CSV table of C-alpha atoms in Angstrom, one decimal:
chain,number,residue,atom,x,y,z
T,1,MET,CA,-96.0,18.0,-36.5
T,2,LYS,CA,-92.9,17.0,-38.4
T,3,GLU,CA,-92.8,14.2,-40.9
T,4,ARG,CA,-90.7,11.2,-39.8
T,5,LEU,CA,-87.5,10.4,-41.6
T,6,ILE,CA,-85.4,7.3,-41.1
T,7,ILE,CA,-81.7,7.3,-42.0
T,8,ILE,CA,-80.0,4.0,-42.5
T,9,SER,CA,-76.2,3.9,-42.2
T,10,ASP,CA,-73.7,2.4,-44.5
T,11,LEU,CA,-72.1,-1.0,-43.7
T,12,TRP,CA,-69.9,0.5,-40.9
T,13,GLY,CA,-72.9,1.3,-38.8
T,14,THR,CA,-72.8,3.9,-36.0
T,15,LYS,CA,-69.1,3.5,-35.3
T,16,LYS,CA,-67.9,5.4,-38.4
T,17,SER,CA,-70.9,7.6,-38.9
T,18,GLU,CA,-69.7,11.0,-37.6
T,19,TRP,CA,-70.4,12.4,-41.1
T,20,ILE,CA,-74.2,11.9,-40.6
T,21,ILE,CA,-74.3,15.2,-38.7
T,22,ASN,CA,-73.9,17.0,-42.1
T,23,TYR,CA,-77.4,15.7,-43.0
T,24,THR,CA,-79.2,15.8,-39.6
T,25,LYS,CA,-78.3,19.4,-38.9
T,26,ILE,CA,-80.2,20.4,-42.1
T,27,LEU,CA,-83.0,17.9,-42.0
T,28,LYS,CA,-83.9,18.2,-38.3
T,29,THR,CA,-85.7,21.4,-39.0
T,30,LYS,CA,-88.4,19.6,-41.1
T,31,PHE,CA,-88.2,16.0,-40.0
T,32,ASP,CA,-88.4,13.9,-36.8
T,33,ILE,CA,-85.3,11.8,-37.5
T,34,GLU,CA,-84.7,8.2,-36.5
T,35,PHE,CA,-81.2,6.8,-37.2
T,36,TYR,CA,-80.8,3.0,-37.8
T,37,ASP,CA,-77.4,1.3,-37.7
T,38,SER,CA,-77.5,-1.2,-40.6
T,39,CYS,CA,-75.3,-3.6,-38.7
T,40,LYS,CA,-77.8,-3.7,-35.8
T,41,LEU,CA,-80.7,-4.1,-38.2
T,42,GLY,CA,-78.9,-7.0,-39.9
T,43,GLN,CA,-77.6,-8.6,-36.8
T,44,ILE,CA,-74.0,-8.3,-38.1
T,45,ASP,CA,-71.2,-9.6,-36.0
T,46,LYS,CA,-68.7,-6.7,-35.8
T,47,SER,CA,-66.0,-8.7,-33.9
T,48,ASP,CA,-64.0,-8.8,-37.2
T,49,TYR,CA,-64.6,-5.1,-38.1
T,50,ASN,CA,-63.4,-5.0,-41.7
T,51,GLN,CA,-65.1,-4.3,-44.9
T,52,ASP,CA,-65.0,-7.8,-46.4
T,53,SER,CA,-66.3,-9.4,-43.3
T,54,LEU,CA,-69.2,-7.0,-42.8
T,55,HIS,CA,-70.1,-7.0,-46.5
T,56,ASN,CA,-70.1,-10.8,-46.6
T,57,GLN,CA,-72.4,-11.0,-43.6
T,58,PHE,CA,-74.8,-8.6,-45.3
T,59,ILE,CA,-75.0,-10.5,-48.6
T,60,THR,CA,-75.3,-13.9,-46.9
T,61,GLY,CA,-78.5,-13.1,-45.0
T,62,GLY,CA,-77.9,-9.8,-43.1
T,63,ILE,CA,-79.8,-7.8,-45.7
T,64,GLU,CA,-82.9,-10.0,-45.4
T,65,ILE,CA,-82.7,-9.9,-41.6
T,66,ALA,CA,-82.5,-6.1,-41.7
T,67,VAL,CA,-85.5,-5.8,-44.1
T,68,ASP,CA,-87.6,-7.9,-41.7
T,69,LYS,CA,-86.4,-6.0,-38.6
T,70,LEU,CA,-87.3,-2.7,-40.4
T,71,ASN,CA,-90.7,-4.0,-41.0
T,72,VAL,CA,-91.2,-4.6,-37.3
T,73,LEU,CA,-89.9,-1.2,-36.4
T,74,GLU,CA,-91.8,0.8,-39.1
T,75,LYS,CA,-95.5,0.2,-39.2
T,76,HIS,CA,-96.5,3.0,-41.7
T,77,PRO,CA,-95.1,4.3,-45.0
T,78,ILE,CA,-92.0,6.3,-44.4
T,79,THR,CA,-89.4,8.6,-45.9
T,80,ILE,CA,-85.9,7.1,-46.0
T,81,LEU,CA,-82.4,8.4,-46.6
T,82,ALA,CA,-80.0,5.5,-46.9
T,83,PHE,CA,-76.3,5.1,-47.6
T,84,SER,CA,-74.5,2.2,-49.4
T,85,ILE,CA,-75.8,-1.1,-48.0
T,86,GLY,CA,-78.5,0.8,-46.1
T,87,GLY,CA,-80.0,1.8,-49.5
T,88,THR,CA,-80.2,-1.9,-50.5
T,89,ILE,CA,-81.9,-2.6,-47.2
T,90,ALA,CA,-84.4,0.2,-47.8
T,91,TRP,CA,-85.0,-0.8,-51.4
T,92,LYS,CA,-85.8,-4.4,-50.5
T,93,PHE,CA,-87.9,-3.2,-47.6
T,94,GLY,CA,-89.9,-1.1,-50.1
T,95,ILE,CA,-90.4,-4.0,-52.5
T,96,LYS,CA,-91.3,-6.6,-49.8
T,97,HIS,CA,-93.4,-4.4,-47.5
T,98,LYS,CA,-94.7,-1.5,-49.7
T,99,LYS,CA,-94.0,1.1,-47.0
T,100,ILE,CA,-91.9,3.7,-48.8
T,101,LYS,CA,-93.2,7.2,-49.5
T,102,THR,CA,-89.9,8.7,-50.5
T,103,LEU,CA,-86.5,7.0,-50.8
T,104,ILE,CA,-83.1,8.6,-51.5
T,105,CYS,CA,-80.2,6.1,-51.8
T,106,VAL,CA,-76.6,7.2,-52.0
T,107,SER,CA,-73.8,5.0,-53.2
T,108,SER,CA,-76.1,1.9,-53.0
T,109,THR,CA,-74.2,0.0,-55.6
T,110,ARG,CA,-75.8,-3.4,-55.0
T,111,LEU,CA,-79.0,-2.0,-56.4
T,112,ARG,CA,-77.5,-2.7,-59.9
T,113,LYS,CA,-78.4,-6.4,-59.2
T,114,GLU,CA,-82.1,-5.6,-58.7
T,115,SER,CA,-84.8,-6.2,-61.4
T,116,GLU,CA,-87.7,-4.7,-59.5
T,117,ARG,CA,-88.1,-1.2,-58.0
T,118,PRO,CA,-90.1,-0.2,-54.9
T,119,ASN,CA,-93.1,2.2,-55.2
T,120,GLY,CA,-92.8,5.7,-54.0
T,121,ARG,CA,-90.7,8.7,-55.0
T,122,LEU,CA,-87.1,7.5,-55.6
T,123,ALA,CA,-83.8,9.4,-56.2
T,124,LEU,CA,-80.4,7.8,-56.4
T,125,TYR,CA,-76.9,9.3,-56.2
T,126,PHE,CA,-73.6,7.8,-57.2
T,127,GLY,CA,-70.0,9.0,-57.6
T,128,GLU,CA,-68.7,8.8,-61.2
T,129,LYS,CA,-65.6,7.1,-60.0
T,130,ASP,CA,-67.5,4.4,-58.0
T,131,GLU,CA,-66.5,1.3,-60.0
T,132,PHE,CA,-69.6,-0.6,-58.8
T,133,LYS,CA,-72.3,2.0,-59.6
T,134,PRO,CA,-75.1,0.8,-61.8
T,135,THR,CA,-75.0,1.5,-65.5
T,136,THR,CA,-77.0,4.3,-66.9
T,137,GLU,CA,-78.9,1.7,-68.9
T,138,TRP,CA,-80.0,0.0,-65.7
T,139,LEU,CA,-80.9,3.3,-64.1
T,140,ASP,CA,-83.0,4.3,-67.2
T,141,THR,CA,-84.6,0.9,-67.5
T,142,MET,CA,-85.7,1.1,-63.9
T,143,THR,CA,-87.1,4.6,-64.7
T,144,LEU,CA,-85.3,6.2,-61.8
T,145,GLU,CA,-84.4,9.8,-61.0
T,146,TYR,CA,-80.6,9.7,-60.5
T,147,LYS,CA,-77.5,11.9,-60.5
T,148,ILE,CA,-74.0,10.8,-61.1
T,149,ILE,CA,-71.6,13.2,-59.4
T,150,SER,CA,-68.5,14.0,-61.4
T,151,ASN,CA,-65.0,13.1,-60.1
T,152,LYS,CA,-66.4,11.5,-56.9
T,153,GLY,CA,-66.1,8.0,-55.6
T,154,HIS,CA,-68.1,5.7,-53.3
T,155,LEU,CA,-67.7,7.7,-50.2
T,156,LEU,CA,-69.0,11.0,-51.6
T,157,TYR,CA,-71.7,11.0,-49.0
T,158,ARG,CA,-69.2,11.8,-46.3
T,159,GLU,CA,-68.5,15.2,-47.8
T,160,PRO,CA,-70.4,18.2,-46.3
T,161,LYS,CA,-71.1,19.9,-49.7
T,162,PHE,CA,-72.7,16.7,-51.0
T,163,ALA,CA,-74.7,16.3,-47.8
T,164,LYS,CA,-76.1,19.8,-48.3
T,165,LEU,CA,-77.1,18.9,-51.9
T,166,VAL,CA,-78.9,15.7,-50.9
T,167,SER,CA,-80.6,17.2,-47.9
T,168,ASN,CA,-81.9,20.1,-50.0
T,169,LYS,CA,-83.2,17.6,-52.6
T,170,LEU,CA,-85.0,15.7,-49.8
T,171,LEU,CA,-86.6,18.9,-48.5
T,172,LYS,CA,-87.7,19.8,-52.0
T,173,MET,CA,-89.2,16.4,-52.5
T,174,LEU,CA,-91.1,16.8,-49.2
T,175,SER,CA,-92.6,20.1,-50.4
T,176,GLN,CA,-93.9,18.7,-53.7
């Protein structure tokens, strides 16, 4: 029986997530995958579908709604791969509900504001050119495994080569 993996989208949700196939085509061999739209989890109104509107809704209550919804949906400790705001949702879910076995967050820049880390195996990825990435001091203080990818920005996770790197990392973590 395959282990369950949940993937949580970035702030765009399902609508702009065609890149996720680069992960699922590799990971489906070892995982039973469940994809969560971060906008649906956080009850985000997408009628004004622009970055500022979506982001503002997440930071003014949507993240907390998503964390609580995830707790209803996921009864047992889980492995999570999450992108951008999805990583913040997963991180806070792990702290509040203690249900993370393994968590990989990609471009989850809001984590820089956190002072507590969830339990479980954690790995974080950021683009070197992402102006909102956490400092290496924060990453080291939180005792996190992390990788800063040279010459890449916030949306590095949409690149097939990067998807292969992260997917292989997750498969390696599973086998340890």
